[in-house]
Structure formats: C-alpha cells, structure tokens
Coordinates of C-alpha atoms and ligand atoms in Angstrom, one line a residue:
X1 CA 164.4 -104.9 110.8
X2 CA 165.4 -107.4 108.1
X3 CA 167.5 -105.9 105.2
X4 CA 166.9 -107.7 102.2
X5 CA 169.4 -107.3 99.4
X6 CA 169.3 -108.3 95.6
X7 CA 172.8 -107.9 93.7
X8 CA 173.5 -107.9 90.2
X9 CA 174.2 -111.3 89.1
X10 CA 178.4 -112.1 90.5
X11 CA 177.9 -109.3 92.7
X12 CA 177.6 -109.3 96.2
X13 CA 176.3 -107.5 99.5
X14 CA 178.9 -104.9 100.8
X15 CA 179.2 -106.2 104.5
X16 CA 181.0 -103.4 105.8
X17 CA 177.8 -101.8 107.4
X18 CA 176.5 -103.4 110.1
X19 CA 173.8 -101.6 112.7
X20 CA 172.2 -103.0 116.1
X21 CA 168.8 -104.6 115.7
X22 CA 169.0 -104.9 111.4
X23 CA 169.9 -108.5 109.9
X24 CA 171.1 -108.8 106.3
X25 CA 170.0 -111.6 103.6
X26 CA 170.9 -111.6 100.1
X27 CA 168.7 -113.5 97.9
X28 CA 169.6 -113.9 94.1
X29 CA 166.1 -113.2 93.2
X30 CA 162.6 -113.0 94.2
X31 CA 161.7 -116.8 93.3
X32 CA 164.5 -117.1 96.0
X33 CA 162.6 -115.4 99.1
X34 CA 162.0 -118.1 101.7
X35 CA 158.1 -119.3 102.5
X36 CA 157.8 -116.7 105.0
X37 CA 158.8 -113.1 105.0
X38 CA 158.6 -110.7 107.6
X39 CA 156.4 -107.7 107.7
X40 CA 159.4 -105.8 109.0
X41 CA 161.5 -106.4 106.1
X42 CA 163.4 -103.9 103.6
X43 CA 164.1 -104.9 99.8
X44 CA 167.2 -103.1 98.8
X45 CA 167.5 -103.8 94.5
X46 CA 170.9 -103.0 93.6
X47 CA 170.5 -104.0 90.0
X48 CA 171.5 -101.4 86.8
X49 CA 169.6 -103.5 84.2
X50 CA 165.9 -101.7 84.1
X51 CA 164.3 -104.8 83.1
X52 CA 165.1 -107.1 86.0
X53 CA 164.3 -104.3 88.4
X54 CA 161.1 -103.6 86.6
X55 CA 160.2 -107.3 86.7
X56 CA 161.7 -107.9 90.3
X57 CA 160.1 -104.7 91.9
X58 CA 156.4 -106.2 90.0
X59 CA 157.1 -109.3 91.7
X60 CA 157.6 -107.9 95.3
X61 CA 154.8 -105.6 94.5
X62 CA 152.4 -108.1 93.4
X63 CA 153.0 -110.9 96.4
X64 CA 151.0 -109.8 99.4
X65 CA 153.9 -111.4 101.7
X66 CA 156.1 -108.8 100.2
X67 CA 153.8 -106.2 98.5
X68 CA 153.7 -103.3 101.3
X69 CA 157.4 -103.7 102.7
X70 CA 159.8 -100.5 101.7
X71 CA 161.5 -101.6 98.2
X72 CA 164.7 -98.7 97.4
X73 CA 166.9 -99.1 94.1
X74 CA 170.3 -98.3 94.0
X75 CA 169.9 -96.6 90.7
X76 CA 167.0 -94.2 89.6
X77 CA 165.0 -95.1 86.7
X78 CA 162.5 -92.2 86.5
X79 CA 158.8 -92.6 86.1
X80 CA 157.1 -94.6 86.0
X81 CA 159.3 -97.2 88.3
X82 CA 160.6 -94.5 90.7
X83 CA 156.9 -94.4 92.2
X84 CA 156.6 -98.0 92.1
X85 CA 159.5 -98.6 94.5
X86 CA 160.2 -96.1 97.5
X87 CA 163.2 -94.4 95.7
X88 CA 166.8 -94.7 95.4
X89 CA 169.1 -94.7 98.1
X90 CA 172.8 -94.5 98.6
X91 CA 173.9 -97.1 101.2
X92 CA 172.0 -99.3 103.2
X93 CA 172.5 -96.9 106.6
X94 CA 170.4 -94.3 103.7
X95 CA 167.5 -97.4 102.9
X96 CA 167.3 -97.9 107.1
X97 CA 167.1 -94.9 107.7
X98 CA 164.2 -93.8 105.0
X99 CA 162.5 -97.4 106.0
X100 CA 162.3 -96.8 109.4
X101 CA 158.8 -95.0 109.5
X102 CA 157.3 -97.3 107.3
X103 CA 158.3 -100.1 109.3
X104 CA 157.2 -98.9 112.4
X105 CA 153.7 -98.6 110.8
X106 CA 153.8 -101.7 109.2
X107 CA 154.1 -103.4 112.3
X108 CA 150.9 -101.3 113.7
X109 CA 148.9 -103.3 110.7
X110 CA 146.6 -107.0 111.2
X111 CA 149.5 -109.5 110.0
X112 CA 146.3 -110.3 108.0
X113 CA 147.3 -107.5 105.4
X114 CA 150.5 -109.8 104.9
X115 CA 148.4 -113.1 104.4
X116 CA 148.6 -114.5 100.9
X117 CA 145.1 -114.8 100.5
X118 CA 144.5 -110.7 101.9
X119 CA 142.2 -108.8 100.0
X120 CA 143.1 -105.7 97.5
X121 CA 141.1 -103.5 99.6
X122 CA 143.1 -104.2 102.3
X123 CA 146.4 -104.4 101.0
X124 CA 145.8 -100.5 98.9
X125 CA 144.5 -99.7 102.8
X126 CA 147.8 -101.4 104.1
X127 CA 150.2 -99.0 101.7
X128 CA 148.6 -95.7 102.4
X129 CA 148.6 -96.2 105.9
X130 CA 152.3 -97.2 106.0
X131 CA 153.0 -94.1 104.4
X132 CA 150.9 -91.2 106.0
X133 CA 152.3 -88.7 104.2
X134 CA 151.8 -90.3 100.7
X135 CA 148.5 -89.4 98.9
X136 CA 147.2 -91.3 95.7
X137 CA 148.3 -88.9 93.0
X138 CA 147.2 -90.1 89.1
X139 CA 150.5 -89.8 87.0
X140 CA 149.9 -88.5 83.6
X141 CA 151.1 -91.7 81.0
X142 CA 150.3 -91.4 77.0
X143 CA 150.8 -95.1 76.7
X144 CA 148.6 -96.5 79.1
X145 CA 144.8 -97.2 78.8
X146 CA 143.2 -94.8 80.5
X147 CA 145.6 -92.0 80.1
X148 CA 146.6 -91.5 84.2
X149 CA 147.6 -94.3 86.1
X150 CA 148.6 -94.9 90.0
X151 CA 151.3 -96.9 89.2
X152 CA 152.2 -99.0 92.6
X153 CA 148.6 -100.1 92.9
X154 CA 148.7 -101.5 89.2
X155 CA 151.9 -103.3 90.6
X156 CA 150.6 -104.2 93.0
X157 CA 146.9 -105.6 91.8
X158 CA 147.7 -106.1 87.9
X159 CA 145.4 -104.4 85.6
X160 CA 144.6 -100.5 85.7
X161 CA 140.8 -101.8 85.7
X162 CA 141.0 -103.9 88.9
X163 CA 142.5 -100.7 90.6
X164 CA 139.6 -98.7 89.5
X165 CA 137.2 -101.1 90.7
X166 CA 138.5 -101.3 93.8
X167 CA 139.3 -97.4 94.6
X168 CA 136.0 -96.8 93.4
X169 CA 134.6 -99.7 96.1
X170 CA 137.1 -98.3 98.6
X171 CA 135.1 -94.4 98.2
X172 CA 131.7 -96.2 98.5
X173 CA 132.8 -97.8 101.8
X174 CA 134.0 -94.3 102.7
X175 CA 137.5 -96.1 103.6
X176 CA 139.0 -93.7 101.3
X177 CA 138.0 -90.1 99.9
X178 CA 139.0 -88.2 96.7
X179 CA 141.2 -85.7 97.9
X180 CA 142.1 -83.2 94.7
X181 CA 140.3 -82.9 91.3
X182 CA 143.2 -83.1 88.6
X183 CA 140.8 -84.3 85.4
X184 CA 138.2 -85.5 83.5
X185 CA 138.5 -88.1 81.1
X186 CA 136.2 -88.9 78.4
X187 CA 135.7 -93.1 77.7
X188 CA 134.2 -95.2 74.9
X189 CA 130.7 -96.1 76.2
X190 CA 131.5 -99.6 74.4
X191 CA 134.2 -100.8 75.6
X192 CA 135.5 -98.0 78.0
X193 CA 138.5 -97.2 76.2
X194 CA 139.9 -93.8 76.8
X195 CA 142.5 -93.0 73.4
X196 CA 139.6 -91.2 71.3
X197 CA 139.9 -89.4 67.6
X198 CA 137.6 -86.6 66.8
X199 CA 136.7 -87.2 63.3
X200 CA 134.8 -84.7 61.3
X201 CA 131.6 -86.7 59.2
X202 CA 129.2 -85.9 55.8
X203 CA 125.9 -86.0 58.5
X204 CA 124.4 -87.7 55.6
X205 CA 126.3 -90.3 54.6
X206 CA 128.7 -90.1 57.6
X207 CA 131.9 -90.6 55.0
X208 CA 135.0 -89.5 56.3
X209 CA 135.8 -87.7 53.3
X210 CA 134.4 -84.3 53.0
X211 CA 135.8 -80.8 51.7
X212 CA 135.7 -77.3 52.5
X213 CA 135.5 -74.9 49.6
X214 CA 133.7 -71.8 48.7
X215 CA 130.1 -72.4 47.7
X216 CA 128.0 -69.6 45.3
X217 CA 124.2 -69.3 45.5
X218 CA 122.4 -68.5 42.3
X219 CA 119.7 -66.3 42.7
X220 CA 117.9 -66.5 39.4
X221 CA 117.1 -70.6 39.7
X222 CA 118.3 -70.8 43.4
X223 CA 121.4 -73.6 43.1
X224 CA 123.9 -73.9 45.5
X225 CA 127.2 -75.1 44.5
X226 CA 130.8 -75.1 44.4
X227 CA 132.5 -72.2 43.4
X228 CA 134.8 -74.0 40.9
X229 CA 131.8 -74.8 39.1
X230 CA 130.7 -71.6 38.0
X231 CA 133.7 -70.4 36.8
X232 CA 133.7 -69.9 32.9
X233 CA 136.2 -68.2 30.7
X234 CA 134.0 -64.8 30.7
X235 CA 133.3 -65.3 34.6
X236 CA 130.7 -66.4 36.9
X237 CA 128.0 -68.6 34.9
X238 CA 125.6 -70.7 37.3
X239 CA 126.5 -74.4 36.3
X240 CA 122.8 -75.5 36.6
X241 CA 120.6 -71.9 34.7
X242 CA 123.2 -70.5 33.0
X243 CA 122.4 -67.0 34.3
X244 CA 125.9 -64.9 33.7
X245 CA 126.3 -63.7 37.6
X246 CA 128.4 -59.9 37.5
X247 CA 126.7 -58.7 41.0
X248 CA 127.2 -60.5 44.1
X249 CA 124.4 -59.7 46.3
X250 CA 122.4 -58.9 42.9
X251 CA 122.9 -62.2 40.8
X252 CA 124.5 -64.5 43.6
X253 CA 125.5 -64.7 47.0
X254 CA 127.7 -66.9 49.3
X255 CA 125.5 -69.4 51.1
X256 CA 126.2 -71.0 55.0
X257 CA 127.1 -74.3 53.2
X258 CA 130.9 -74.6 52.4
X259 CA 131.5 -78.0 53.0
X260 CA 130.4 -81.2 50.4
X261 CA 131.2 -84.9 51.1
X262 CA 133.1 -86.6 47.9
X263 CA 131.2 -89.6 48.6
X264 CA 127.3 -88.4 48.6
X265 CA 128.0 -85.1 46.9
X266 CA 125.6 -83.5 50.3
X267 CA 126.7 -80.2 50.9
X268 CA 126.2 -78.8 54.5
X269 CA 127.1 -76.3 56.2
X270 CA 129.0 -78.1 59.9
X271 CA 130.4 -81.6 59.5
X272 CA 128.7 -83.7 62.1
X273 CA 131.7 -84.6 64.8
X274 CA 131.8 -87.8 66.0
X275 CA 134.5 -89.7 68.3
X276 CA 136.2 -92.7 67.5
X277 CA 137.5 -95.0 69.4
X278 CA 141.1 -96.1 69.0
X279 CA 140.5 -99.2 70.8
X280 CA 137.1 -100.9 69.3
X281 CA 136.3 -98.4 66.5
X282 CA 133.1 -97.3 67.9
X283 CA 131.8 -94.1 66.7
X284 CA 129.7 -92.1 69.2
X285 CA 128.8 -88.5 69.4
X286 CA 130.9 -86.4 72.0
X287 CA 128.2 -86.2 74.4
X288 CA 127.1 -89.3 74.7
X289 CA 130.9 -90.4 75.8
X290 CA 130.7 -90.9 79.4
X291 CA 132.7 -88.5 81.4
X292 CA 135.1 -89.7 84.4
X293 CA 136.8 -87.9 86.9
X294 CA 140.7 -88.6 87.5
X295 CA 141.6 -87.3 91.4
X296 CA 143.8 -88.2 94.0
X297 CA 142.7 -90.3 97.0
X298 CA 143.3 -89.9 100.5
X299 CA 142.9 -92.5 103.5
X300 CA 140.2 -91.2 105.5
X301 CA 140.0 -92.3 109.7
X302 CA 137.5 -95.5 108.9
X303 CA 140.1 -96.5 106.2
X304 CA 143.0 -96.3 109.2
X305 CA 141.1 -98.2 111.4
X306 CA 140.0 -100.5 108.7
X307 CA 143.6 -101.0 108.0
X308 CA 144.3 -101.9 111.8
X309 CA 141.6 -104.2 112.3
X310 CA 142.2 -106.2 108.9
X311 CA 140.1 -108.4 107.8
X312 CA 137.1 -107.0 109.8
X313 CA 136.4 -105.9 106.6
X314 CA 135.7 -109.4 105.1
X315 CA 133.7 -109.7 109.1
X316 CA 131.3 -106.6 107.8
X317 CA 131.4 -108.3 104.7
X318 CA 129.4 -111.0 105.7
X319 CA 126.6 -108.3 105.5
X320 CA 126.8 -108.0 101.8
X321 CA 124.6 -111.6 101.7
X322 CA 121.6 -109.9 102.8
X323 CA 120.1 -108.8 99.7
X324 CA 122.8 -106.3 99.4
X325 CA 123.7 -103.8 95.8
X326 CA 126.2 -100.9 96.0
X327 CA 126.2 -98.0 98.3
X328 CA 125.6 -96.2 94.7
X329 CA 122.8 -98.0 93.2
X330 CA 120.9 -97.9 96.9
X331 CA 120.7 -94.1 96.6
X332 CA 119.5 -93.9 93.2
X333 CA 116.8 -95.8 94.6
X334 CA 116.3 -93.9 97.7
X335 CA 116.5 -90.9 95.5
X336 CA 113.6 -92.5 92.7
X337 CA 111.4 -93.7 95.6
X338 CA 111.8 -90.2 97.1
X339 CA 110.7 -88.2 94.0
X340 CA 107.5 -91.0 93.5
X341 CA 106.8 -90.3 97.3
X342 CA 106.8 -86.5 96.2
X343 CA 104.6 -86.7 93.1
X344 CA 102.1 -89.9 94.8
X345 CA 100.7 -89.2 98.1
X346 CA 100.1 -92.9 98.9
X347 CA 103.8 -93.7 98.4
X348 CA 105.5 -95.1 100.9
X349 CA 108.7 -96.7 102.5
X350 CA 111.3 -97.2 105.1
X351 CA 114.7 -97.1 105.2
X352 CA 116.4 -98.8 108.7
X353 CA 119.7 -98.1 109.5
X354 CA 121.8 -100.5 112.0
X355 CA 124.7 -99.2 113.8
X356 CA 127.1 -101.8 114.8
X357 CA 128.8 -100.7 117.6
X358 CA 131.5 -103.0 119.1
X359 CA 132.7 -104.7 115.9
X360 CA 136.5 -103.7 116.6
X361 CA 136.4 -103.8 120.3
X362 CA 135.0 -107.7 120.3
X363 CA 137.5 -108.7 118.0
X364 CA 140.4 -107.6 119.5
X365 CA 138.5 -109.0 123.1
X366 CA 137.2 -112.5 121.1
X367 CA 139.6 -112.8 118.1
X368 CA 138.6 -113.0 114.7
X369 CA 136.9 -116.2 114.3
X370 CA 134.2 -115.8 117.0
X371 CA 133.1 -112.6 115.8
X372 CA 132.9 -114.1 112.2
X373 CA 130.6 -116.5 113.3
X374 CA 128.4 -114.2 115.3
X375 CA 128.4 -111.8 112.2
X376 CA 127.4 -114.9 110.1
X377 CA 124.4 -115.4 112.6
X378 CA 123.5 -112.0 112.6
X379 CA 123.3 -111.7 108.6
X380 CA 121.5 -115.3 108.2
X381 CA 118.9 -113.8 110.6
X382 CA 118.4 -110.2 108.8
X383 CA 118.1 -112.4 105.6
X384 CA 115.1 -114.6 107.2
X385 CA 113.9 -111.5 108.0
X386 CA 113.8 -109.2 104.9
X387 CA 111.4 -109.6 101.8
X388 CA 113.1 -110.4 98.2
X389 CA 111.6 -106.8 97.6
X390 CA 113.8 -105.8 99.7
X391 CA 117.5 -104.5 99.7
X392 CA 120.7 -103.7 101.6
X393 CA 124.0 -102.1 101.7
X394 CA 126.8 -101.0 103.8
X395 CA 128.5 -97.8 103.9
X396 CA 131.7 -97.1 105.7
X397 CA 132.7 -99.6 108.4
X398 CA 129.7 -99.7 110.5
X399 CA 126.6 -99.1 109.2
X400 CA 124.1 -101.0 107.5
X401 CA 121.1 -100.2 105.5
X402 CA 117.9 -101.6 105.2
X403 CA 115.3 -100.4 102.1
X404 CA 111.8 -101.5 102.3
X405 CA 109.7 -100.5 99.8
X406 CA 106.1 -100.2 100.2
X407 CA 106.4 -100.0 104.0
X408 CA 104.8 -97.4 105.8
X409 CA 105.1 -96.3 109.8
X410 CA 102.6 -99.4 110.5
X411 CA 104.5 -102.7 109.4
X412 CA 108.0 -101.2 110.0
X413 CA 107.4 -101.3 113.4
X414 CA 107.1 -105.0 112.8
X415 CA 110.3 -105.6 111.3
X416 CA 112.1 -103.2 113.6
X417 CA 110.9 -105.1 116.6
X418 CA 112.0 -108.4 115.3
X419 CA 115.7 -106.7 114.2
X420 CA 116.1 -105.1 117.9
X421 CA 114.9 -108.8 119.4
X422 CA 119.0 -110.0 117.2
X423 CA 120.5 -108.2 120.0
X424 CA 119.2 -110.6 122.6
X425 CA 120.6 -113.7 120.1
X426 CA 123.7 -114.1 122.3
X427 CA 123.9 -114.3 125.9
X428 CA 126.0 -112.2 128.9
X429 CA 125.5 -109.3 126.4
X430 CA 128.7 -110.5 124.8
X431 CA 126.7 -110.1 121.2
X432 CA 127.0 -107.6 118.4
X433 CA 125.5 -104.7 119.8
X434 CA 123.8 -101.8 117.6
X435 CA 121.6 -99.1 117.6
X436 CA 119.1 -98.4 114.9
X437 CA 117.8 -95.1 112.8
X438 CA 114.6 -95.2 110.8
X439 CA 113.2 -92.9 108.3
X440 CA 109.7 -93.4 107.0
X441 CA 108.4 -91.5 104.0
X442 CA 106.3 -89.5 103.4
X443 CA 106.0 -88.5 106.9
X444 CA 110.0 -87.6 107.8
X445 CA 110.3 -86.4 104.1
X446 CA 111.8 -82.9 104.1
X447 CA 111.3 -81.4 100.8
X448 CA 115.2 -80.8 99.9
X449 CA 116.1 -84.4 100.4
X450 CA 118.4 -86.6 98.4
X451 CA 119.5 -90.0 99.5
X452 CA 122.8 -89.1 99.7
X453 CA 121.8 -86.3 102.3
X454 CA 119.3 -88.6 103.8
X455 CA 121.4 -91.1 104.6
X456 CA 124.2 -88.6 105.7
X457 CA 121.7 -86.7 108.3
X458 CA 120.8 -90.6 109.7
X459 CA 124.5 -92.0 110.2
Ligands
ZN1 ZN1 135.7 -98.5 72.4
ZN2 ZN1 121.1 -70.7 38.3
ZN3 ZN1 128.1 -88.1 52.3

C-alpha cells in the first residue's frame, strides 16, 4: 500500500507512524502526482481550507489513474464532499486501516479500470465494486439541476447528465439494478430542467394576473359579475339591468365563477395551471411534464464480473456495429410488432438470440487483443449477414439479439443456419462459442407476452 499525503501549504507529513508493507509520499498537489500511480494507493488530504480540498478531491476523482483509490480528509466538511471522499480519519494507522478493504478489491479489478483512456461505465463499475457495501443512494440537493444528485460519480464523470446517461446505459446492460424507489421527479419536456413553478393562468388569455373575488348572478337579465359592482348606496343593483336584488336565491345567486383575469376581463370559474420552467421558461401543463424516477443502484453479479474482466465490455461492444439501437427501443419494437402480430394474422417475425458463452474464459486464456479481433470477425460477419431492415442489441454481458421483421419460420431457418456456420470461423474450436434461442411469431406467441417477458423467458 502506498500512502499518499497532501499537507497544507509549509506543512508537512508526521513521520512518526511507520507500518510494514505501506510507503509514504507527500506530494504538494495533485498536478504533482508522478505519471504513474498505483492502483493500491491511499490519498490522505490533510488540508482545512474547503476549497482546495473540494478542487483537489475533484481532481483525484476525475483522473481515472487516481479516480477509484480510497481518498480520507483530515477534517470533515459535511455533504456534499464527505460522500465524495471516503471520510475523515484521524491518523494515518485510522486511513490504513479503513483503506484496507478497498484496496484489496481494487487489486481484484482489470488494471484496465485504471487506464487513462477506461470507460465511465467501467470506472462507476470499478467504485461500487471496491466498496461492496456501498449502494448508489441519490442525496437530496436544492441547488443542483435535477434536485438529487450522486455526488462521487458527478466527481468523478463531470456533469449530473453524463451520470444519468450512463446509469441509465449501465441498467439496460443489466450491469447494474435500481435497488430502492426514493422519488419521482417531474422535468421540462424542453429542455429537461427539473426547478419548476406552478403558476395559476386566465385559460383565455393565459395572463398571469388574475383575481379571486365574489361574483353575483342576476337573475332578471342573467349577468354574471363581480360583487363590487353591484353594490349601490341602497344595496344590491345589477350593474348591467338595474334590477334592485333584496332576495338571494329570488333576485340573484352566487355563480361557480369567482375568479376574472385583469388583463381580458374573462371570468372563470378554475384558473388553468400550468408549469413553468425556471430554466428555459417553457410553460407546459402538469401532465404533459415527463415523470422520472430517482432510486438507488446496486451492482448486480454481471456488473462484478464486468468489473473484473474490464474492458470486455468495449470486446461485447464491438456488437453494437451490427445494426444495433438500445435494449429499450428494441422492446418497444418487439412489443409494437407483437400487438400487429395480434391484430393481423399474416404478421410475422423472428427474434434470434446468441449466447456467447466463453467470452471471459478466452480472454483470460488468449488475452485481450485476440479476442477483440475474433469479436471484430464475428460482428463484421453478423453485419454481412443481416438486412438494413433489420436490428440488434445487447443486453447484459452475454447476449445478443437479433430482430427480423417480416420473417416467418421458413427464411429464419436460413439465417440461423448461416449464424450457427460463425462458430466453425475459427479452427481447433478455439472460437467464440454460442448457443442460440429463436422465437417466431405468430406461432410461439403466447397471448400475455411483452418484449420485456419475451426476451426474459429466452435468456
Ligand atoms: Zn425547460
Ligand atoms: Zn341584471
Ligand atoms: Zn385573460
């Protein structure tokens, strides 16, 4: 283990600790750290200014050489930088101690996690791995953009939107899984924003300024008005007959409408609500705003072996150059081309799933750059092969989905033949090897099915 200490400026490492195994480097700051940094480092930040450690602890954060390594501070700064580091600690036997664990795992990770170029994926894989017992909680924060933030993956990847693009990528691949529900957060459909005002609106004119006030309704000539204008110094006289009104329920009555708009002079009787938002001024009505869960993540086990293997995943994602879209937008298709199936009896299509079976196994037997080059094979043939009708996608680590529209029993058996001939594409069986599922509408429909279950009851 490498203790890594950052003193206040004049200040300097307290040298009277020393434990087998740990060496100690003090580095002024983090444009200091040398070229290479070892997975198995600690970063102790013994700094009481809350600026340089918020800018030193985003710095660590941010550099994939240096990004996943335990961080403590010497003095606690509360939320939100408390979550970005690993906590305070006392003395540096208290910051080995804690660091221990996460430095074991560390050193169970592909040193590709630590390479500068390593993807986010990997890296938010690489941090919940190191630290089992840590789910991805969303901390309640007025001030920033979408109202929750996780704030060590913002550290670490820079804007709050990359790290919902990428959790949200991570789910699809099934690498990760949303653990607890704790919200749901309205957004601007414009511009996504999240900091919304309710406004109340004249739902003729849509002016902002309207007024409640009591209204009268004459029943001799039927006007409806405020109540201030039928007042008179003998009493009730309707503003627009001049009927004297003594009786209510006789002469007058109150009417629904209390509210008028100062600008059009409409009266109605419920504003029309609409939201604003704070960020691009956008007025839409509340439910058209597009709702969005907020939940904590977990790792799931294809996100720990994911995270051992590392950059398999860019491997699998040589896949993605077969005509591929999102896990998401592939089952809204399957689901649409299910319900036509159901309505049109001459529907048809096929869905081919591919198992890849050795993926981890050959790489840790061939090393990384012969299996990318047999993946690279393998996806240049499935792209001869497909149509530009059809599409692809990948979900989890190891399967990979083929959708063929207007393809019944008859010509799949075509393509499946030619996929299951790829096995034989390299020889001594040392290949990719992988089984296949197929499901052929409309004779394996069953009449419950969604793509989502489909695809489920095939993997
Ligand atoms: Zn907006
Ligand atoms: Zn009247
Ligand atoms: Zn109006």
């Amino acid at each position: 283990m490498e203790l890594i200490y950052f003193p206040e400026p004049g200040g300097r490492y307290p040298d009277d600790i020393r434990m087998d195994g740990v060496t100690y480097h003090v580095y002024s700051d983090y444009a200091a750290l040398p070229e290479t940094v070892s997975p198995g480092s600690v970063f102790v930040l013994s700094l009481a200014d809350r600026d340089s450690a918020f800018r030193l602890l985003h710095a660590l954060r941010q550099d994939p050489r240096t990004g996943l390594q335990p961080v403590f501070t010497t003095t606690a700064f509360g939320f939100p930088l408390d979550q970005v580091s690993d906590g305070r600690v006392e003395s540096a036997l208290d910051a080995y101690t804690r660091a221990r664990a996460i430095v074991d795992r560390l050193g169970r990770l592909d040193e590709s996690v630590f390479a500068p170029g390593a993807s986010d994926q990997l890296r938010i894989l690489g941090y919940l791995y190191s630290r089992p017992e840590l789910h991805l909680v969303p901390q309640r924060l007025w001030s920033s953009e979408g109202f929750y933030s996780y704030p060590v993956l913002e550290a670490m990847l820079g804007t709050p939107q990359l790290v919902a693009t990428r959790l949200l990528a991570l789910c699809d691949r099934k690498l990760l899984r949303r653990g607890q529900l704790n919200d749901r957060v309205r957004h601007c459909p414009a511009c996504d924003g999240a900091h919304l005002n309710f406004v109340d609106l004249c739902p003729n004119c849509r002016h902002l300024d309207i007024v409640q006030q009591p209204f009268l309704h004459c029943f001799t000539c039927g006007a409806v008005a405020p109540e201030e204008r039928f007042v008179d110094q003998d009493g009730l006289r309707c503003p627009n007959c001049y009927a004297s009104l003594r009786h209510i329920g006789t002469d007058y009555d109150r009417p629904l409408e209390n509210f008028s708009c100062t600008s059009c002079g409409h009266t109605f009787i419920e504003p029309e609500v609409q939201a604003r938002c704070m960020h691009c001024t956008t007025l839409t009505p509340p439910d058209r705003l597009t709702p969005r869960t907020v939940c904590t993540y977990e790792l799931t086990d294809l996100g720990v072996q994911a995270a051992e293997s590392g950059t398999m995943e860019d491997v699998f994602a040589l896949l993605d150059t077969v005509n591929s879209v999102s896990p998401t937008y592939f089952l809204n298709l399957v689901n649409w081309l299910l319900a036509l199936a159901r309505r049109h009896n001459e529907e048809r299509f096929t869905i081919i799933g591919l198992r890849l079976q050795n993926m981890v196994e050959l790489n840790a037997r061939l090393g990384q750059q012969p299996v990318l080059d047999m993946m690279d094979t393998l996806a240049t043939r499935l792209r001869e092969l497909v149509r530009s009708t059809d599409l692809s996608t990948r979900t989890g680590q190891q399967m990979f989905w083929l959708l063929l529209p207007k393809t019944g029993q008859a010509q799949h058996r075509i393509v499946l033949d030619r996929i299951l001939a790829l096995r034989n594409l390299l020889p001594d069986g040392g290949g990719i090897d992988f089984e296949t599922v197929v499901f052929s509408a409309p004779e394996d429909m069953q009449p419950d099915a969604t793509g989502k279950l489909l695809l489920a009851r095939l993997e």
